[in-house]
Structures are given as structure tokens and as C-alpha cells.
């Protein structure tokens, strides 16, 4: 081999090495570039996912409250309270927030309370936020037939009395005994009762089961405590009559007023014996939707 040929071969070898190195570098750059793009895309995706988990942005929050303002029972004057209540109860739906604030549940019981509206009607709502005056006595109280009461002198407003007797009669036809044992109570009588309970159990305990005077549904003449004449009324839950009442009371316009799973909404411990007359239509709706009278009232009656 001549020297020139040797030189040529050396240059050729050098060129191909440079060429190969360049190709390798290009391939490395391409792979590296793709990785960067992929990573960027992943980070974007992650960010998007994270955003989804975070608390709603102001825009989302406003959209949700736009929904609240479209509810028929939304009250503009409560708007600040809705927002504050939602912060404390993020798991509640917009409907629940508006309903519960309208009931008053964002305030402790017996605060922000107002005088009862709809006096002398079956729509009256009395609870720890709505009170009756000392001198309120419902019109047209009538005594319940002794056939259907455990004591004498038990009074309900006439239409509630008629409905109660009709209900007790229907139970009797199935060999069951539904008796009234406490009905209308005056303000003064409730005051005595409540004060006795406070003496006995202390104010905090008494408040869980007894209404303060003016705040008792018994003053409306639309509420009735029942028993079956054998068991104590506080054991009404274990009776056949209770099962019958659960299936039939609403057909006569009565609702179980303080259900077991609604203590927070009503503000009262469960009372299997306490029924309230609201009329057949409302009683059926409440029965079918498993709601309290508080919820029904703020959604359908309160203006
Ligand atoms: Zn009662």
C-alpha cells in the first residue's frame, strides 16, 4: 500500500467515526427531547388532577351559589349565613345548606328565635327557633272522646281532634289501642313541667327532652302523645300500635314529629309517642320523603 492510499483510508475512517458520533448524538438528543416533552405533559396532567381535588375556585363557588339562588326557598337575607355554614359543612349539598340555615340550624337552639307565624292554622311551626306568646290559646279546642283517651279533659283543635278519633277508630278495627294521653298544654302548664324537669335533671338535660314554655308544640293544640293503655308511653316504640302508626298515621294527617334519625333537625330526642297533625297532604309528603316538618316548612310554607 502506498502512503497516499494509507492516508486516504485514515481520513475515511476518521470521517465515518465523526459521522457515527454525530448520529449517536442526534439520537440521544431526540430521546432526551421526547422525555422532556413527556415529563412536561405528565406534570400538566398532575397539576390538572391536583386542581380537581383542591377547594373550588371562586368561579366554581359562585356557580354553585347561583344554583342556590334559584331554589324557591333561597332567602337573599341569609346569603352570608349560607356561605359561612357551607365552609363549616363542606359535605352538605346546596339544598341542605339553604334548608338548614333557613331552619336556623347555623345558630344554637333558642337563639335567633322568632314569634310563630301562621297562628291558628295546621301549618304552624313551633320549635326551638319559633315560639308562641304566653297568651296564645288556639281557637276551637275540643275534648277528645273518652273512648280514645287515657284521661279526661284532653283537648285538640277541632279538625285535629276529628282526625285523631278517626285514626284511633281505624286502629281499633284492627284490634289495636291508640289512646291520647297528652294533648293541648297551656303556656303556664308547660312552664311548670319544664321547671320541674330542670330541678330534676338540670337545664342542659331538660332541654334535650322538654320544651321551654312557648316553644312546645303541645301549645298549638295540634300535637298528641299516645300510648296503648298497657305499656308506658315512653315504651310506645315496642308496641304493635307503634308499627301500625308508622304505616298509617299519615293517612289521617299525622306525622311522627321527632324521629330517631332527625334529632339535629328537630332539636329533640327521639319520641316514638309524639304525633303532630299537619293535614293529609303534607303528612303523606313527609312520610314519602322521610323529612322533618322543619324541612317541609322552610321549603314549602315559609315565604
Ligand atoms: Zn309530646
Short mmCIF file of C-alpha atoms and ligand atoms in Angstrom, two decimals:
data_model
loop_
_atom_site.label_atom_id
_atom_site.label_comp_id
_atom_site.label_asym_id
_atom_site.label_seq_id
_atom_site.Cartn_x
_atom_site.Cartn_y
_atom_site.Cartn_z
CA UNK A 1 0.00 0.00 0.00
CA UNK A 2 1.24 3.43 -0.90
CA UNK A 3 1.48 6.15 1.67
CA UNK A 4 -1.21 8.23 -0.11
CA UNK A 5 -3.63 5.33 -0.07
CA UNK A 6 -2.96 4.77 3.62
CA UNK A 7 -3.66 8.47 4.28
CA UNK A 8 -6.93 8.29 2.36
CA UNK A 9 -8.08 5.28 4.33
CA UNK A 10 -7.23 7.05 7.62
CA UNK A 11 -9.29 10.12 6.60
CA UNK A 12 -12.21 7.87 5.53
CA UNK A 13 -12.07 6.11 8.93
CA UNK A 14 -11.94 9.46 10.76
CA UNK A 15 -14.91 10.77 8.75
CA UNK A 16 -17.05 7.75 9.45
CA UNK A 17 -16.23 7.98 13.18
CA UNK A 18 -17.32 11.65 13.22
CA UNK A 19 -20.41 10.72 11.24
CA UNK A 20 -21.34 7.90 13.66
CA UNK A 21 -20.71 10.13 16.69
CA UNK A 22 -22.99 12.76 15.17
CA UNK A 23 -25.76 10.19 14.58
CA UNK A 24 -25.45 8.91 18.16
CA UNK A 25 -25.58 12.48 19.48
CA UNK A 26 -28.66 13.24 17.38
CA UNK A 27 -30.41 10.07 18.61
CA UNK A 28 -29.54 10.93 22.23
CA UNK A 29 -30.88 14.47 21.74
CA UNK A 30 -34.13 13.16 20.22
CA UNK A 31 -34.69 10.69 23.09
CA UNK A 32 -33.85 13.38 25.64
CA UNK A 33 -36.20 15.83 23.92
CA UNK A 34 -39.08 13.34 23.87
CA UNK A 35 -38.54 12.68 27.57
CA UNK A 36 -38.72 16.37 28.40
CA UNK A 37 -41.95 16.74 26.44
CA UNK A 38 -43.41 13.65 28.12
CA UNK A 39 -42.45 14.90 31.54
CA UNK A 40 -43.96 18.27 30.82
CA UNK A 41 -47.18 16.63 29.71
CA UNK A 42 -47.26 14.46 32.86
CA UNK A 43 -46.70 17.44 35.12
CA UNK A 44 -49.50 19.29 33.37
CA UNK A 45 -51.77 16.29 33.82
CA UNK A 46 -50.83 16.01 37.50
CA UNK A 47 -51.46 19.70 38.01
CA UNK A 48 -54.85 19.37 36.43
CA UNK A 49 -55.68 16.40 38.64
CA UNK A 50 -54.48 18.22 41.73
CA UNK A 51 -56.60 21.22 40.83
CA UNK A 52 -59.64 18.97 40.72
CA UNK A 53 -59.02 17.80 44.32
CA UNK A 54 -58.46 21.27 45.69
CA UNK A 55 -61.19 23.51 47.09
CA UNK A 56 -63.28 25.10 44.37
CA UNK A 57 -62.04 28.27 42.79
CA UNK A 58 -64.04 31.44 43.31
CA UNK A 59 -65.63 30.96 39.91
CA UNK A 60 -66.87 27.45 40.77
CA UNK A 61 -68.15 28.63 44.15
CA UNK A 62 -70.19 31.39 42.57
CA UNK A 63 -71.71 29.00 40.04
CA UNK A 64 -72.85 26.78 42.91
CA UNK A 65 -74.37 29.74 44.69
CA UNK A 66 -76.09 30.78 41.53
CA UNK A 67 -77.78 27.38 41.83
CA UNK A 68 -78.72 28.18 45.45
CA UNK A 69 -80.32 31.46 44.45
CA UNK A 70 -82.55 29.60 42.01
CA UNK A 71 -84.08 27.45 44.77
CA UNK A 72 -87.61 28.58 45.52
CA UNK A 73 -86.80 28.76 49.24
CA UNK A 74 -83.49 30.68 48.89
CA UNK A 75 -83.57 33.82 51.04
CA UNK A 76 -81.31 36.64 49.98
CA UNK A 77 -81.03 37.97 53.53
CA UNK A 78 -79.44 34.63 54.57
CA UNK A 79 -76.75 34.64 51.89
CA UNK A 80 -73.83 35.39 54.23
CA UNK A 81 -75.06 32.69 56.60
CA UNK A 82 -75.27 30.13 53.75
CA UNK A 83 -71.65 30.80 52.81
CA UNK A 84 -70.42 30.59 56.41
CA UNK A 85 -72.42 27.40 57.01
CA UNK A 86 -71.03 25.81 53.87
CA UNK A 87 -67.49 26.44 54.99
CA UNK A 88 -68.23 24.57 58.22
CA UNK A 89 -70.16 21.76 56.45
CA UNK A 90 -68.45 21.15 53.09
CA UNK A 91 -70.10 17.75 52.64
CA UNK A 92 -73.66 19.14 52.59
CA UNK A 93 -75.44 19.79 49.29
CA UNK A 94 -76.51 23.29 48.32
CA UNK A 95 -80.14 22.32 49.02
CA UNK A 96 -79.22 21.09 52.51
CA UNK A 97 -77.26 24.24 53.29
CA UNK A 98 -80.11 26.55 52.28
CA UNK A 99 -82.69 24.39 54.09
CA UNK A 100 -80.72 24.06 57.33
CA UNK A 101 -79.82 27.74 57.53
CA UNK A 102 -83.46 28.66 56.87
CA UNK A 103 -84.44 26.37 59.74
CA UNK A 104 -81.90 28.23 61.89
CA UNK A 105 -79.51 25.34 62.49
CA UNK A 106 -76.45 27.55 61.98
CA UNK A 107 -77.33 29.17 65.30
CA UNK A 108 -77.59 27.44 68.69
CA UNK A 109 -81.12 26.44 69.77
CA UNK A 110 -83.14 29.21 71.39
CA UNK A 111 -81.11 31.91 69.64
CA UNK A 112 -82.23 33.97 66.65
CA UNK A 113 -85.73 32.80 67.53
CA UNK A 114 -88.82 34.49 66.14
CA UNK A 115 -92.53 34.60 67.01
CA UNK A 116 -94.57 31.87 65.30
CA UNK A 117 -96.35 32.76 62.05
CA UNK A 118 -99.48 31.05 60.69
CA UNK A 119 -101.23 31.11 64.06
CA UNK A 120 -104.48 29.18 64.19
CA UNK A 121 -103.69 27.00 61.21
CA UNK A 122 -102.49 23.47 60.64
CA UNK A 123 -99.26 24.89 59.14
CA UNK A 124 -97.93 26.34 62.38
CA UNK A 125 -94.27 25.55 63.14
CA UNK A 126 -93.18 25.63 66.76
CA UNK A 127 -89.66 24.58 67.71
CA UNK A 128 -86.50 25.94 69.35
CA UNK A 129 -86.37 28.82 66.83
CA UNK A 130 -90.10 29.65 66.67
CA UNK A 131 -92.07 30.44 69.80
CA UNK A 132 -95.64 31.14 70.85
CA UNK A 133 -96.60 34.00 73.09
CA UNK A 134 -97.67 33.40 76.68
CA UNK A 135 -101.26 34.27 75.86
CA UNK A 136 -101.69 32.16 72.70
CA UNK A 137 -104.58 29.73 73.06
CA UNK A 138 -105.66 28.03 69.83
CA UNK A 139 -109.22 28.66 68.72
CA UNK A 140 -111.77 25.85 68.71
CA UNK A 141 -110.24 23.37 71.14
CA UNK A 142 -112.41 20.32 71.63
CA UNK A 143 -112.24 17.43 74.06
CA UNK A 144 -111.29 14.01 72.66
CA UNK A 145 -113.86 11.26 73.14
CA UNK A 146 -113.15 9.24 76.30
CA UNK A 147 -113.17 6.16 74.07
CA UNK A 148 -109.85 7.27 72.60
CA UNK A 149 -108.13 8.95 75.53
CA UNK A 150 -106.34 7.72 78.61
CA UNK A 151 -107.54 10.67 80.73
CA UNK A 152 -110.34 13.17 80.82
CA UNK A 153 -110.08 16.73 79.57
CA UNK A 154 -107.68 16.20 76.71
CA UNK A 155 -108.17 18.83 74.01
CA UNK A 156 -107.11 19.25 70.40
CA UNK A 157 -108.10 21.81 67.77
CA UNK A 158 -111.38 20.53 66.29
CA UNK A 159 -110.08 19.25 62.94
CA UNK A 160 -107.08 17.54 64.60
CA UNK A 161 -109.42 16.00 67.18
CA UNK A 162 -111.69 14.60 64.44
CA UNK A 163 -108.68 13.18 62.57
CA UNK A 164 -107.29 11.65 65.76
CA UNK A 165 -110.57 9.94 66.61
CA UNK A 166 -110.85 8.63 63.08
CA UNK A 167 -107.32 7.22 63.32
CA UNK A 168 -107.89 5.63 66.74
CA UNK A 169 -111.13 4.10 65.42
CA UNK A 170 -109.31 2.59 62.41
CA UNK A 171 -106.70 1.11 64.77
CA UNK A 172 -109.45 -0.31 66.95
CA UNK A 173 -110.92 -2.09 63.94
CA UNK A 174 -107.64 -3.98 63.77
CA UNK A 175 -107.80 -4.78 67.50
CA UNK A 176 -105.21 -2.16 68.38
CA UNK A 177 -105.49 0.54 71.03
CA UNK A 178 -104.26 4.04 70.30
CA UNK A 179 -105.07 6.40 73.16
CA UNK A 180 -104.31 10.08 73.60
CA UNK A 181 -102.50 10.76 76.86
CA UNK A 182 -101.28 14.33 76.49
CA UNK A 183 -102.59 16.92 74.05
CA UNK A 184 -103.05 20.68 74.35
CA UNK A 185 -100.94 22.24 77.11
CA UNK A 186 -101.16 25.87 78.11
CA UNK A 187 -98.07 28.06 78.38
CA UNK A 188 -98.37 28.05 82.17
CA UNK A 189 -98.64 24.29 82.37
CA UNK A 190 -95.59 23.83 80.12
CA UNK A 191 -93.72 26.27 82.36
CA UNK A 192 -94.47 24.12 85.41
CA UNK A 193 -93.45 20.95 83.58
CA UNK A 194 -90.22 22.44 82.29
CA UNK A 195 -89.25 23.91 85.65
CA UNK A 196 -89.81 20.56 87.32
CA UNK A 197 -87.59 18.82 84.77
CA UNK A 198 -84.88 21.43 85.26
CA UNK A 199 -84.99 20.86 89.02
CA UNK A 200 -84.81 17.12 88.48
CA UNK A 201 -82.18 16.87 85.71
CA UNK A 202 -80.57 20.27 85.26
CA UNK A 203 -81.24 22.72 82.46
CA UNK A 204 -78.92 21.13 79.89
CA UNK A 205 -80.56 17.70 80.17
CA UNK A 206 -84.08 19.06 80.44
CA UNK A 207 -83.56 20.96 77.19
CA UNK A 208 -82.94 17.73 75.28
CA UNK A 209 -86.38 16.28 76.04
CA UNK A 210 -88.65 19.04 77.30
CA UNK A 211 -89.62 22.24 75.52
CA UNK A 212 -89.27 25.56 77.26
CA UNK A 213 -92.60 27.35 77.75
CA UNK A 214 -93.72 28.98 74.49
CA UNK A 215 -91.61 26.54 72.47
CA UNK A 216 -93.80 23.46 72.96
CA UNK A 217 -95.81 22.08 70.10
CA UNK A 218 -98.40 21.00 72.65
CA UNK A 219 -99.45 24.65 72.99
CA UNK A 220 -100.67 24.56 69.36
CA UNK A 221 -103.44 22.04 70.09
CA UNK A 222 -102.15 20.02 67.12
CA UNK A 223 -99.81 17.63 68.96
CA UNK A 224 -100.71 14.44 70.77
CA UNK A 225 -98.73 11.97 72.86
CA UNK A 226 -100.13 8.46 72.57
CA UNK A 227 -99.95 5.13 74.39
CA UNK A 228 -101.65 1.76 74.03
CA UNK A 229 -103.05 1.62 77.56
CA UNK A 230 -100.69 -1.19 78.59
CA UNK A 231 -97.11 -0.09 78.06
CA UNK A 232 -95.80 3.20 79.42
CA UNK A 233 -95.95 5.83 76.67
CA UNK A 234 -92.14 6.03 76.66
CA UNK A 235 -92.16 2.37 75.54
CA UNK A 236 -94.59 3.02 72.73
CA UNK A 237 -91.89 2.03 70.25
CA UNK A 238 -92.08 -1.65 71.26
CA UNK A 239 -95.84 -1.95 70.69
CA UNK A 240 -97.86 -3.27 67.74
CA UNK A 241 -99.63 0.07 67.80
CA UNK A 242 -96.38 1.87 67.01
CA UNK A 243 -95.85 -0.32 63.93
CA UNK A 244 -99.42 0.43 62.87
CA UNK A 245 -98.89 4.17 63.40
CA UNK A 246 -95.75 4.08 61.28
CA UNK A 247 -97.74 2.59 58.42
CA UNK A 248 -100.98 4.50 58.85
CA UNK A 249 -100.72 7.77 60.82
CA UNK A 250 -100.02 9.85 57.70
CA UNK A 251 -103.25 8.65 56.08
CA UNK A 252 -105.08 10.59 58.82
CA UNK A 253 -102.84 13.66 58.61
CA UNK A 254 -100.43 12.86 61.47
CA UNK A 255 -96.63 12.63 61.42
CA UNK A 256 -94.11 11.24 63.87
CA UNK A 257 -92.71 14.61 64.83
CA UNK A 258 -89.34 13.72 66.39
CA UNK A 259 -87.90 10.73 64.51
CA UNK A 260 -84.85 8.80 65.67
CA UNK A 261 -82.57 9.89 62.83
CA UNK A 262 -83.63 13.57 62.83
CA UNK A 263 -82.54 14.78 66.24
CA UNK A 264 -80.34 17.51 64.78
CA UNK A 265 -83.08 18.87 62.52
CA UNK A 266 -85.84 18.89 65.13
CA UNK A 267 -83.69 19.70 68.16
CA UNK A 268 -85.42 16.95 70.15
CA UNK A 269 -84.55 13.44 71.24
CA UNK A 270 -86.48 10.68 69.53
CA UNK A 271 -90.09 10.42 70.76
CA UNK A 272 -92.00 7.42 69.41
CA UNK A 273 -95.19 8.68 71.13
CA UNK A 274 -95.41 12.29 69.91
CA UNK A 275 -97.52 12.91 66.77
CA UNK A 276 -98.44 16.13 65.09
CA UNK A 277 -101.40 16.94 62.88
CA UNK A 278 -100.35 18.65 59.62
CA UNK A 279 -103.16 17.52 57.31
CA UNK A 280 -103.25 14.52 54.97
CA UNK A 281 -101.46 16.06 52.01
CA UNK A 282 -98.40 17.29 53.96
CA UNK A 283 -98.29 14.18 56.15
CA UNK A 284 -98.16 11.98 53.06
CA UNK A 285 -95.38 14.07 51.50
CA UNK A 286 -93.32 13.99 54.72
CA UNK A 287 -93.90 10.24 55.08
CA UNK A 288 -92.84 9.52 51.48
CA UNK A 289 -89.78 11.76 51.54
CA UNK A 290 -88.60 10.89 55.05
CA UNK A 291 -88.12 14.53 56.04
CA UNK A 292 -88.99 16.57 59.12
CA UNK A 293 -91.69 19.20 59.41
CA UNK A 294 -88.89 21.78 59.77
CA UNK A 295 -87.58 20.88 56.31
CA UNK A 296 -91.05 20.81 54.76
CA UNK A 297 -91.94 24.14 56.33
CA UNK A 298 -88.91 26.13 55.17
CA UNK A 299 -89.08 24.62 51.68
CA UNK A 300 -92.81 24.91 51.05
CA UNK A 301 -94.61 27.16 53.51
CA UNK A 302 -92.27 29.87 54.76
CA UNK A 303 -92.28 32.90 52.47
ZN1 LIG B 1 -95.39 15.38 73.16
#
